[in-house]
mmCIF file of C-alpha atoms and ligand atoms in Angstrom:
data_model
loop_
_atom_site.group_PDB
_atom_site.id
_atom_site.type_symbol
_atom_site.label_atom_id
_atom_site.label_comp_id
_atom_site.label_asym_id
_atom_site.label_seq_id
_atom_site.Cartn_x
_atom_site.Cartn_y
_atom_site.Cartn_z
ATOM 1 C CA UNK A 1 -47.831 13.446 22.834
ATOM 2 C CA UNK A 2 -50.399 11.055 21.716
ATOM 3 C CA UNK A 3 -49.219 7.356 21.556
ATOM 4 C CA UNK A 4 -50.806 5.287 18.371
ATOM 5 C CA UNK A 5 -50.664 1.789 19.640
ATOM 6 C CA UNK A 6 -49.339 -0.325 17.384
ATOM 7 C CA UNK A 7 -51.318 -3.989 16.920
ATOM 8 C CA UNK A 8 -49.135 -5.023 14.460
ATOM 9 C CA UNK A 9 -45.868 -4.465 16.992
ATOM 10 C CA UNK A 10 -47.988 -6.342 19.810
ATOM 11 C CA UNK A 11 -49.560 -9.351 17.634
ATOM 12 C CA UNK A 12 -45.963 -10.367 16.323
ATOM 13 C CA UNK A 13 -44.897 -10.268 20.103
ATOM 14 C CA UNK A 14 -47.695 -13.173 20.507
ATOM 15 C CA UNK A 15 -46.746 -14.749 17.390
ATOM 16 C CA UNK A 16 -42.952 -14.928 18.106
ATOM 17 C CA UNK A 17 -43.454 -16.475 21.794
ATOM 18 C CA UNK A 18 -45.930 -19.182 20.298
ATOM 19 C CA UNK A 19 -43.353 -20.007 17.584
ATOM 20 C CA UNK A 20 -40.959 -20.534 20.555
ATOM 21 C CA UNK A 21 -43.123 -22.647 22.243
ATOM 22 C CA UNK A 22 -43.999 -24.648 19.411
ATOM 23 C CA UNK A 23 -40.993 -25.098 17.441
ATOM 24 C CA UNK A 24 -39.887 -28.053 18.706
ATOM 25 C CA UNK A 25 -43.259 -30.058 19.512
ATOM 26 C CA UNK A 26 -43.333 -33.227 17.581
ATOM 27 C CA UNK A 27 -47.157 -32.911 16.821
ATOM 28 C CA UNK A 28 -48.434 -29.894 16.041
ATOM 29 C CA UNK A 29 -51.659 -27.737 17.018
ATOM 30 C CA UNK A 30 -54.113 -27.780 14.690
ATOM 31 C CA UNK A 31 -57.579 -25.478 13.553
ATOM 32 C CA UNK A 32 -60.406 -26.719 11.927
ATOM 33 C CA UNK A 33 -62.106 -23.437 10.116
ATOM 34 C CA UNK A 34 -65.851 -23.870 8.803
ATOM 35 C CA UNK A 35 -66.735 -21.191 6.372
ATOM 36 C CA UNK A 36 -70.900 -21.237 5.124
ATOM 37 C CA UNK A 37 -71.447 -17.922 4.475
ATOM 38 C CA UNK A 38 -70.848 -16.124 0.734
ATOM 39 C CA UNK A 39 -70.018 -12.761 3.040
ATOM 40 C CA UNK A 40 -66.511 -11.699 0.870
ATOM 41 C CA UNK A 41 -64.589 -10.103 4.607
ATOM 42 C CA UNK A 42 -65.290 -13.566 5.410
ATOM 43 C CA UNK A 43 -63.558 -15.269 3.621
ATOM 44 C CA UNK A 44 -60.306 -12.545 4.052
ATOM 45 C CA UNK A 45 -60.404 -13.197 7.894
ATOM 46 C CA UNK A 46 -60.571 -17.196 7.290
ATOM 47 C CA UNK A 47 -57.887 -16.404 4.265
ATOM 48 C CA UNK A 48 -55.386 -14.687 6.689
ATOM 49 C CA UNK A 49 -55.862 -17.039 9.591
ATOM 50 C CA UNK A 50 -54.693 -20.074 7.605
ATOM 51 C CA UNK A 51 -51.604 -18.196 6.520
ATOM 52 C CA UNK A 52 -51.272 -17.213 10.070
ATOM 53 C CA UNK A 53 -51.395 -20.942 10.859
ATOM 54 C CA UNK A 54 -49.116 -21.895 7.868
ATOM 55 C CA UNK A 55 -46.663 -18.956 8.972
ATOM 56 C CA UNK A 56 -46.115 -21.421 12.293
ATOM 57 C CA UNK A 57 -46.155 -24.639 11.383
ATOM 58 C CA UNK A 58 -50.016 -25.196 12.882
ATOM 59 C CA UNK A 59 -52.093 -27.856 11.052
ATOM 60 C CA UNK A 60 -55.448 -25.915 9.454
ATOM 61 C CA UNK A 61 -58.405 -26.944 7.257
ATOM 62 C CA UNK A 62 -61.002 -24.694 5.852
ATOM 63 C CA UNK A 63 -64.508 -26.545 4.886
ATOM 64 C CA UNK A 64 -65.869 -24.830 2.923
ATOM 65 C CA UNK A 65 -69.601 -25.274 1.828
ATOM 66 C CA UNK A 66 -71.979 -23.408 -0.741
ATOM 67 C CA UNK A 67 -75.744 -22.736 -0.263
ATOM 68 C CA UNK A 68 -77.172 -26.052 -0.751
ATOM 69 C CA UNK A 69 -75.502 -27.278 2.811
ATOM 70 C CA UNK A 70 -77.961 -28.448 4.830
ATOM 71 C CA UNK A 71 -78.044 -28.267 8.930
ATOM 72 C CA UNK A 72 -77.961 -32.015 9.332
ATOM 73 C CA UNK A 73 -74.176 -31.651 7.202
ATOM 74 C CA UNK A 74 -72.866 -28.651 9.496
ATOM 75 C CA UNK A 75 -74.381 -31.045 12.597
ATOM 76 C CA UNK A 76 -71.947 -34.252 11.610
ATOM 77 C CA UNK A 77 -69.384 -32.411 10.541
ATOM 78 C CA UNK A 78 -69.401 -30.775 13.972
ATOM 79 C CA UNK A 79 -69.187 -34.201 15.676
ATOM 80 C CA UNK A 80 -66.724 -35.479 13.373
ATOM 81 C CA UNK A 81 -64.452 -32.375 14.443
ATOM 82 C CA UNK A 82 -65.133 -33.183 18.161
ATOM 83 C CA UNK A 83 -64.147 -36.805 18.115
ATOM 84 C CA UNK A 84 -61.157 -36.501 15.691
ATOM 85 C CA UNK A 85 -58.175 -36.339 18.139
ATOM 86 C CA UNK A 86 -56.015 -34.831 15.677
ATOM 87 C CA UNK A 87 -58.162 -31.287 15.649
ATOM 88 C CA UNK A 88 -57.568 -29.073 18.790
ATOM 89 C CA UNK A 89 -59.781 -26.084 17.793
ATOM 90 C CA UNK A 90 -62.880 -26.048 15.972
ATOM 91 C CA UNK A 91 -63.954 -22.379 14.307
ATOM 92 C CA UNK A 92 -67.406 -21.412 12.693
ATOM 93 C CA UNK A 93 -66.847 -18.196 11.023
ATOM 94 C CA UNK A 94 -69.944 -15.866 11.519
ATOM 95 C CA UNK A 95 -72.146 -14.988 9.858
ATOM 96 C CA UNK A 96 -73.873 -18.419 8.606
ATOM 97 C CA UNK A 97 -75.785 -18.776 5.735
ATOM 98 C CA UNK A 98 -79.588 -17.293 6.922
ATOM 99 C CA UNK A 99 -81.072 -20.655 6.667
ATOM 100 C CA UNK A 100 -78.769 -22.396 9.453
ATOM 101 C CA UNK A 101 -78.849 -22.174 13.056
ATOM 102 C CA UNK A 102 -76.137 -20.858 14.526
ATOM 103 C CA UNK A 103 -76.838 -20.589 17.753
ATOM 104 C CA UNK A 104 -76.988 -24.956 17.474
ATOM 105 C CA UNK A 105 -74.292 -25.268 15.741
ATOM 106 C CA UNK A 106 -71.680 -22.883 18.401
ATOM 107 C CA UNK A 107 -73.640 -24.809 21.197
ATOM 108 C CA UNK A 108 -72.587 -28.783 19.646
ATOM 109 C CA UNK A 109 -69.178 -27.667 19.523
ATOM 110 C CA UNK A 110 -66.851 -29.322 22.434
ATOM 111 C CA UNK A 111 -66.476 -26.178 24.899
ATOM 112 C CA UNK A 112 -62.735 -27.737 24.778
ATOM 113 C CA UNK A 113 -62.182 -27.084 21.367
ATOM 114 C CA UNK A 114 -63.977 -23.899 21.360
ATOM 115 C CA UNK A 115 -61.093 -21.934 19.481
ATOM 116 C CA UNK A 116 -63.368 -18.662 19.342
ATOM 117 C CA UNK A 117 -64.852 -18.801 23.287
ATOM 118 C CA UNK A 118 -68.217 -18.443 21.446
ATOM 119 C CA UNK A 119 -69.905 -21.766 23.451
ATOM 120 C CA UNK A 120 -72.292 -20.620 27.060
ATOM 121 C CA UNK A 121 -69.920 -22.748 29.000
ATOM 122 C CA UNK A 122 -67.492 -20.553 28.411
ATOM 123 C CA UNK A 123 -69.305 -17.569 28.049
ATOM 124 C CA UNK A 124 -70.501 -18.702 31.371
ATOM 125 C CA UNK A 125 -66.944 -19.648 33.022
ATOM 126 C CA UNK A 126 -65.784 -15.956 31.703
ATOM 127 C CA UNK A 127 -68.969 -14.307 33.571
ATOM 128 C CA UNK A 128 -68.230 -16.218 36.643
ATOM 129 C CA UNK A 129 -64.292 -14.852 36.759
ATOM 130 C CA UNK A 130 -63.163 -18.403 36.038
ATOM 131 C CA UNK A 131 -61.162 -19.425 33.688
ATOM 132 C CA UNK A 132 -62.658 -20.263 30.688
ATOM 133 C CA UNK A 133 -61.090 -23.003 28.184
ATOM 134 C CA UNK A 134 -61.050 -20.474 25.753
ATOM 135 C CA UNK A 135 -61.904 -16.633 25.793
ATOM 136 C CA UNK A 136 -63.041 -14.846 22.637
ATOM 137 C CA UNK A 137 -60.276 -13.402 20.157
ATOM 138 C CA UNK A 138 -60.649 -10.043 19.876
ATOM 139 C CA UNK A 139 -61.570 -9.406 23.457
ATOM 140 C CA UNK A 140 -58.484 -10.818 24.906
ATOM 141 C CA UNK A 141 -56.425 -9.217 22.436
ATOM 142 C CA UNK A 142 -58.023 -5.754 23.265
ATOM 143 C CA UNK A 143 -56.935 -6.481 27.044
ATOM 144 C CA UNK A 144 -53.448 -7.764 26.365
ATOM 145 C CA UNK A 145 -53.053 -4.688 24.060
ATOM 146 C CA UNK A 146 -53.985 -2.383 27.287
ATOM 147 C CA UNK A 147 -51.359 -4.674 29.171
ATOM 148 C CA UNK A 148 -48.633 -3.671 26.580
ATOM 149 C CA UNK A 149 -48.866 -0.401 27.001
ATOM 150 C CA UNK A 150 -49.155 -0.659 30.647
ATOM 151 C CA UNK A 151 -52.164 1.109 30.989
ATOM 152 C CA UNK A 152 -54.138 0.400 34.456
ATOM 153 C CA UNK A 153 -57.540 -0.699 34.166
ATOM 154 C CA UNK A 154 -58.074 -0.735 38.029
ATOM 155 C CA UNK A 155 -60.966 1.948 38.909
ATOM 156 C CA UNK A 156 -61.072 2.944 35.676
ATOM 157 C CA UNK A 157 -64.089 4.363 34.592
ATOM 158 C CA UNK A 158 -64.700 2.523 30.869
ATOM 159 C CA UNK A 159 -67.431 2.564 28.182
ATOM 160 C CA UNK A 160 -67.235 -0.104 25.767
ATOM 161 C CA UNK A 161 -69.937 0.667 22.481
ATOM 162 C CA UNK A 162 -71.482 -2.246 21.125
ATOM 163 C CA UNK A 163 -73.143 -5.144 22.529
ATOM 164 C CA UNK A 164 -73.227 -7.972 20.777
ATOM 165 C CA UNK A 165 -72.287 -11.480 21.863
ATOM 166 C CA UNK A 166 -68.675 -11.818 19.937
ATOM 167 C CA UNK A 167 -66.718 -8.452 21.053
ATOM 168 C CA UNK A 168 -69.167 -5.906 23.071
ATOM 169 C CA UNK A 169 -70.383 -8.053 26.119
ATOM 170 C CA UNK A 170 -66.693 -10.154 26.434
ATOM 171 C CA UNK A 171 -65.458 -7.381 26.303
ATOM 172 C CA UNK A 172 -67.385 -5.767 29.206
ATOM 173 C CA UNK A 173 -66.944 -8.465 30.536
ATOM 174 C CA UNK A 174 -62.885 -8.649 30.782
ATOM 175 C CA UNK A 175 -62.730 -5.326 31.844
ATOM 176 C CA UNK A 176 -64.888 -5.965 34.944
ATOM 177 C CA UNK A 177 -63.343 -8.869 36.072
ATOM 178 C CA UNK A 178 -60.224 -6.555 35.440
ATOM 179 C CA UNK A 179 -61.656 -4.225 38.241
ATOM 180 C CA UNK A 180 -62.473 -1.574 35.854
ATOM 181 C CA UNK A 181 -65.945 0.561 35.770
ATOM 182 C CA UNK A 182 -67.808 0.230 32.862
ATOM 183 C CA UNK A 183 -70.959 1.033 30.569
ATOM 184 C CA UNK A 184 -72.111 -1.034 28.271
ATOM 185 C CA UNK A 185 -73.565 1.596 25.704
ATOM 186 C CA UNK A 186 -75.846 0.426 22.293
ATOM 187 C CA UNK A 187 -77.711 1.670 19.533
ATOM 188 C CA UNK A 188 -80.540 2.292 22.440
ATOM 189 C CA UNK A 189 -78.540 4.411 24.728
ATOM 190 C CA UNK A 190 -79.463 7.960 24.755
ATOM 191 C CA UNK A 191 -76.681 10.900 25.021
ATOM 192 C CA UNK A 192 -73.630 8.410 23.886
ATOM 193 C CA UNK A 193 -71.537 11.818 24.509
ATOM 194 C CA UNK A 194 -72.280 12.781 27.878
ATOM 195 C CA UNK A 195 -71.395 8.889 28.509
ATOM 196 C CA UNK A 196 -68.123 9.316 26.413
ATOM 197 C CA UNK A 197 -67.021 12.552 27.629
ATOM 198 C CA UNK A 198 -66.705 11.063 31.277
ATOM 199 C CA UNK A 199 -64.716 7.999 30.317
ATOM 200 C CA UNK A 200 -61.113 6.944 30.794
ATOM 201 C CA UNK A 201 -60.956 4.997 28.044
ATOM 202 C CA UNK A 202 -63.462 4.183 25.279
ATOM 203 C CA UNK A 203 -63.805 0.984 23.503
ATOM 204 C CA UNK A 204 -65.962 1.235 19.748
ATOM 205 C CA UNK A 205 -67.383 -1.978 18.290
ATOM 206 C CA UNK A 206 -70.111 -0.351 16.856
ATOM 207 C CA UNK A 207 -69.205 -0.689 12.773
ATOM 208 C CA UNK A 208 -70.092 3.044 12.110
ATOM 209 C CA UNK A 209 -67.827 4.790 10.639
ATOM 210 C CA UNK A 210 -66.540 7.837 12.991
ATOM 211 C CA UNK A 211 -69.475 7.730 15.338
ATOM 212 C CA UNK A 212 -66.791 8.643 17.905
ATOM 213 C CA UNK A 213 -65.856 12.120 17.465
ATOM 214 C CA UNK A 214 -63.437 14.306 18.734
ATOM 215 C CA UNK A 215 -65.553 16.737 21.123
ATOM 216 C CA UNK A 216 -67.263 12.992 22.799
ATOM 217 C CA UNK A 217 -63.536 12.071 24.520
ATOM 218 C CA UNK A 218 -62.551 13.297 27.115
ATOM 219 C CA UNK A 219 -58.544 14.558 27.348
ATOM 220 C CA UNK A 220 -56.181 12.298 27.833
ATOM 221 C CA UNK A 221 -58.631 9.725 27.461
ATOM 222 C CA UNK A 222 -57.681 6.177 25.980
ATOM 223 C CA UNK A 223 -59.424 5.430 22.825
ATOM 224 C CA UNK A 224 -59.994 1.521 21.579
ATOM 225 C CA UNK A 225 -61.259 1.486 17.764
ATOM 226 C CA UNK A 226 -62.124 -2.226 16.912
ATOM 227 C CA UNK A 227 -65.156 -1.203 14.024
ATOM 228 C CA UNK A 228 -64.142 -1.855 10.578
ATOM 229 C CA UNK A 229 -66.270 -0.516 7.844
ATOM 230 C CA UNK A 230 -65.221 -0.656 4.206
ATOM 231 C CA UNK A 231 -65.526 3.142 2.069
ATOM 232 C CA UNK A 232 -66.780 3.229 -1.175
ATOM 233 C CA UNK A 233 -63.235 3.845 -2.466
ATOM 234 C CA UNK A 234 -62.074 0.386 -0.400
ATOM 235 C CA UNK A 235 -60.804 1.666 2.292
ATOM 236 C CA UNK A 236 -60.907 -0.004 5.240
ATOM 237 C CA UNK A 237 -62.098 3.124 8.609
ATOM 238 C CA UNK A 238 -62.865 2.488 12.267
ATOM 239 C CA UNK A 239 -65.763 3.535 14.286
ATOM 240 C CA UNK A 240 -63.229 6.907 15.579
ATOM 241 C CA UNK A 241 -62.898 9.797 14.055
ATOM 242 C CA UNK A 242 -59.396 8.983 14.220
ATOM 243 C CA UNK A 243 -57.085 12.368 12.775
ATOM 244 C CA UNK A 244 -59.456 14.272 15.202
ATOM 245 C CA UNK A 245 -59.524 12.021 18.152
ATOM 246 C CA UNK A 246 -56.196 11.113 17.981
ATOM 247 C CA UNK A 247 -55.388 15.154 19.057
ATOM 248 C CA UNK A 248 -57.294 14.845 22.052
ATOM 249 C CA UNK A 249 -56.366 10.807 23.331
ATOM 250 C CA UNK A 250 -53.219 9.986 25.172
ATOM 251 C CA UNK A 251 -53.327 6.583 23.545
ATOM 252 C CA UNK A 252 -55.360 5.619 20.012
ATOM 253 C CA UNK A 253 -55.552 2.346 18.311
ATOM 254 C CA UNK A 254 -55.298 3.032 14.377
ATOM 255 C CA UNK A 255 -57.035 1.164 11.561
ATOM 256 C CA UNK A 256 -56.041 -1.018 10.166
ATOM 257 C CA UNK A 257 -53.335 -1.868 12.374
ATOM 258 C CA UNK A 258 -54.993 -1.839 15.842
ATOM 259 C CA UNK A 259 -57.274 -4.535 17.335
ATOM 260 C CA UNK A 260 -57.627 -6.386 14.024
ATOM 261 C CA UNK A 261 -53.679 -8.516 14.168
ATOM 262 C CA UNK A 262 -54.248 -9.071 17.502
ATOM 263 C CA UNK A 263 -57.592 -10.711 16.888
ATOM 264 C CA UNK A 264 -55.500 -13.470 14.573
ATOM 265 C CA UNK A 265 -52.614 -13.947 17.722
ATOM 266 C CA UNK A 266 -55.236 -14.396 20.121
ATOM 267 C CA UNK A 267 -56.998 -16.851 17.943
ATOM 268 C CA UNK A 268 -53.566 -18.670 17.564
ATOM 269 C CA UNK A 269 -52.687 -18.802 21.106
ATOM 270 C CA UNK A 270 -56.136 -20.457 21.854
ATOM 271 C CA UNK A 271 -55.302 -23.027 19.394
ATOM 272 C CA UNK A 272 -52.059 -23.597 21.058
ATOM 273 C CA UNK A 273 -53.855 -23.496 24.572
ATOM 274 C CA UNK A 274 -56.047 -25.706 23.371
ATOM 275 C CA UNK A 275 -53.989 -28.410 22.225
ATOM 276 C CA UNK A 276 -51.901 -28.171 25.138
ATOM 277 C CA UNK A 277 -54.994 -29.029 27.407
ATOM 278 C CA UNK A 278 -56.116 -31.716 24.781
ATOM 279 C CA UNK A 279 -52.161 -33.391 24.985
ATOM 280 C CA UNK A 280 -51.738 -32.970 29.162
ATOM 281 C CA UNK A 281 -50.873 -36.187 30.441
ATOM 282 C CA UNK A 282 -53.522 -37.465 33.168
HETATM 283 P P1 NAD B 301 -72.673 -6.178 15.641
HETATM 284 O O1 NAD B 301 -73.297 -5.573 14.439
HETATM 285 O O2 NAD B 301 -73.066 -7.523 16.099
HETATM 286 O O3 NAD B 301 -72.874 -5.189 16.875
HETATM 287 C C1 NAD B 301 -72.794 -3.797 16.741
HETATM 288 C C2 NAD B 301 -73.174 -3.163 18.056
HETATM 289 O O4 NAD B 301 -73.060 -1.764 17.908
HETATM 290 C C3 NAD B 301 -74.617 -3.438 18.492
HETATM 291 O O5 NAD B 301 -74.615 -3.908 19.817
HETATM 292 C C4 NAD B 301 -75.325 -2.086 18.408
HETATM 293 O O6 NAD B 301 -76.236 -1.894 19.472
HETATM 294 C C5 NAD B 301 -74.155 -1.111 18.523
HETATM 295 N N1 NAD B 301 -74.411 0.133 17.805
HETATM 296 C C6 NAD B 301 -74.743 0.275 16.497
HETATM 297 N N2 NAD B 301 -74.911 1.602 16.210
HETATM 298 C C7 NAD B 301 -74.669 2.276 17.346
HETATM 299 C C8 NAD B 301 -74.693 3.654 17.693
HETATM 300 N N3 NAD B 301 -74.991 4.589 16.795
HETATM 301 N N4 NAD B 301 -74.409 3.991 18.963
HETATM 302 C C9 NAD B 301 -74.106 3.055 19.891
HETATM 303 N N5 NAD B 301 -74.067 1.745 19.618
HETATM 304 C C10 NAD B 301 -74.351 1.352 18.366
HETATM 305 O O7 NAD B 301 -71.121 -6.099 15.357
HETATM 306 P P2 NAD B 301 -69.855 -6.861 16.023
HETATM 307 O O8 NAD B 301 -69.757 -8.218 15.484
HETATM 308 O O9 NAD B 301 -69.853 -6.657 17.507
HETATM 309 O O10 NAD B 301 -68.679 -5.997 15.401
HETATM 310 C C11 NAD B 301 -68.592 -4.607 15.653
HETATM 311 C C12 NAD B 301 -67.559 -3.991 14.726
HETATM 312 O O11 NAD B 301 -66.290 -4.536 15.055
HETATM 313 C C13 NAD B 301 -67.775 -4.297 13.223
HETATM 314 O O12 NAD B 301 -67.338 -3.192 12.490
HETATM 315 C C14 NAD B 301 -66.849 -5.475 12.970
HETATM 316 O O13 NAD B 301 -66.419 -5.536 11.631
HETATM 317 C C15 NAD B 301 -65.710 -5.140 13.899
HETATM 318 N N6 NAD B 301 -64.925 -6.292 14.350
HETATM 319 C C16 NAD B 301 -63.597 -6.158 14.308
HETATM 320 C C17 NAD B 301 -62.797 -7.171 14.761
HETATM 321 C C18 NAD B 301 -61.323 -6.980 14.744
HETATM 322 O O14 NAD B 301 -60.595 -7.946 14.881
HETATM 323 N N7 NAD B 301 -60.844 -5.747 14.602
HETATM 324 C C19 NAD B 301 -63.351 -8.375 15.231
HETATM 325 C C20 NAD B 301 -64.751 -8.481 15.281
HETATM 326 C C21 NAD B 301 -65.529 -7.422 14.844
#
């Protein structure tokens, strides 16, 4: 019988041991959020992740800026956040507004309070098998999910779908240094199915809604869904095909309800990693 992995089960686990850990502390870990984009599912994600911090007693403040902020503003505020010792994890939600550079912006931000794992350093530290201060969100939750369900990654042949910077290539990435197999498939690769069809499991982060189909897996195989695209009627659908696929798969991640809580409990126990490195005594 198929399994339907349940995020929601699997972030609370997260959130329930960090609440442990952090009950007691008299200071508490705190997230600086910048939001400069007028994208509307970005401000839900920032929305939810300051209840998330609320919901445990972390410290949080959104800035928030309209389309008159200027580089230069996003550039001070950014070394504000990195000398104020009372801010553990600094976030810049993506997309920016088109006229700023991200890129400058991720790269100014202390690699130690690098809540999202975005900065080369530790992009770099995470290619290199070492520990990074800080690995991206929704990769690391995709991994601990896999972990929860016990599901071996050793010799596994994998094909994660999508490339880009924030989930695709982390992602890869993980799973390598998790002594997995894997292809790193894009909009470029030709015969996604004859590359699906062969894999163990199959991670989407494509965004297109069910490009994964139920004759491209493979049975038995594992099937990660972390797309989100939004329906005319609302609804929010993942890159899977998922009443089909989910016939085929021994284990499928729903949407909502999949990769997307574990995303926020990742982010959360990076905060709290993060403060904890900030606080160590020398
Ligand atoms: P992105 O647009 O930066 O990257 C999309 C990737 O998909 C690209 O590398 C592109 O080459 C690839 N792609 C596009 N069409 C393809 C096709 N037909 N075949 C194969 N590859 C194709 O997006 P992203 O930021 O990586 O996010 C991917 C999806 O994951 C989006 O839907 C996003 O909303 C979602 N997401 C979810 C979470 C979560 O917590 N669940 C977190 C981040 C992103």
């Amino acid at each position: 019988m198929t399994v339907i992995i349940d995020g929601k089960a699997c972030a609370k686990k997260v959130i329930e041991e960090l609440r442990k850990k952090t009950k007691n502390l008299d200071k508490k870990p705190s997230l600086a959020v910048i939001l400069a984009n007028n994208d509307p599912s970005s401000r839900i994600y920032v929305a939810s992740k300051e209840r998330q911090c609320l919901d445990l007693g972390f410290n949080s403040c959104v800035y928030r800026f309209d389309e008159n902020i200027k580089q230069q503003d996003l550039i001070k505020l950014i070394h504000e956040l990195n000398e104020n010792d009372d801010v553990n994890g600094i976030l810049v939600q993506l997309p920016l507004y088109k006229h700023l550079n991200e890129q400058e912006i991720i790269e100014l931000i202390n690699p130690k309070k690098d809540v999202d794992g975005f900065h080369p350093i530790n992009v770099g530290k995470l290619n290199c098998n070492l520990e990074p201060w800080a690995i991206c969100c929704t990769p690391k939750g995709i991994i601990k999910l896999l972990k929860e369900y016990n599901i071996n990654l050793v010799g596994k042949n994998v094909v994660v779908i999508g490339r880009s910077n924030i989930v695709g290539k982390p992602t890869a990435t993980l799973l390598t240094n998790e002594n997995a197999t894997v292809t790193l498939a894009h909009s470029k690769t030709k015969d996604l199915k004859e590359i699906t069809k062969n894999a163990d499991i199959i991670i989407s982060a494509t965004g297109k809604a069910k490009l994964i189909k139920a004759n491209m897996v493979k049975k038995d195989a594992i099937v990660i869904d972390v797309g989100i695209s939004k329906q005319i009627s609302g609804k929010l659908v993942g890159d899977v095909d998922f009443e089909n696929v989910k016939n085929v798969a021994s284990y499928i991640t729903p949407v909502p309800g999949g990769v997307g809580p574990m995303t926020i409990a990742c982010l959360m126990e990076n905060t709290y990693e993060l403060f904890k490195l900030q606080n160590q005594k020398a």
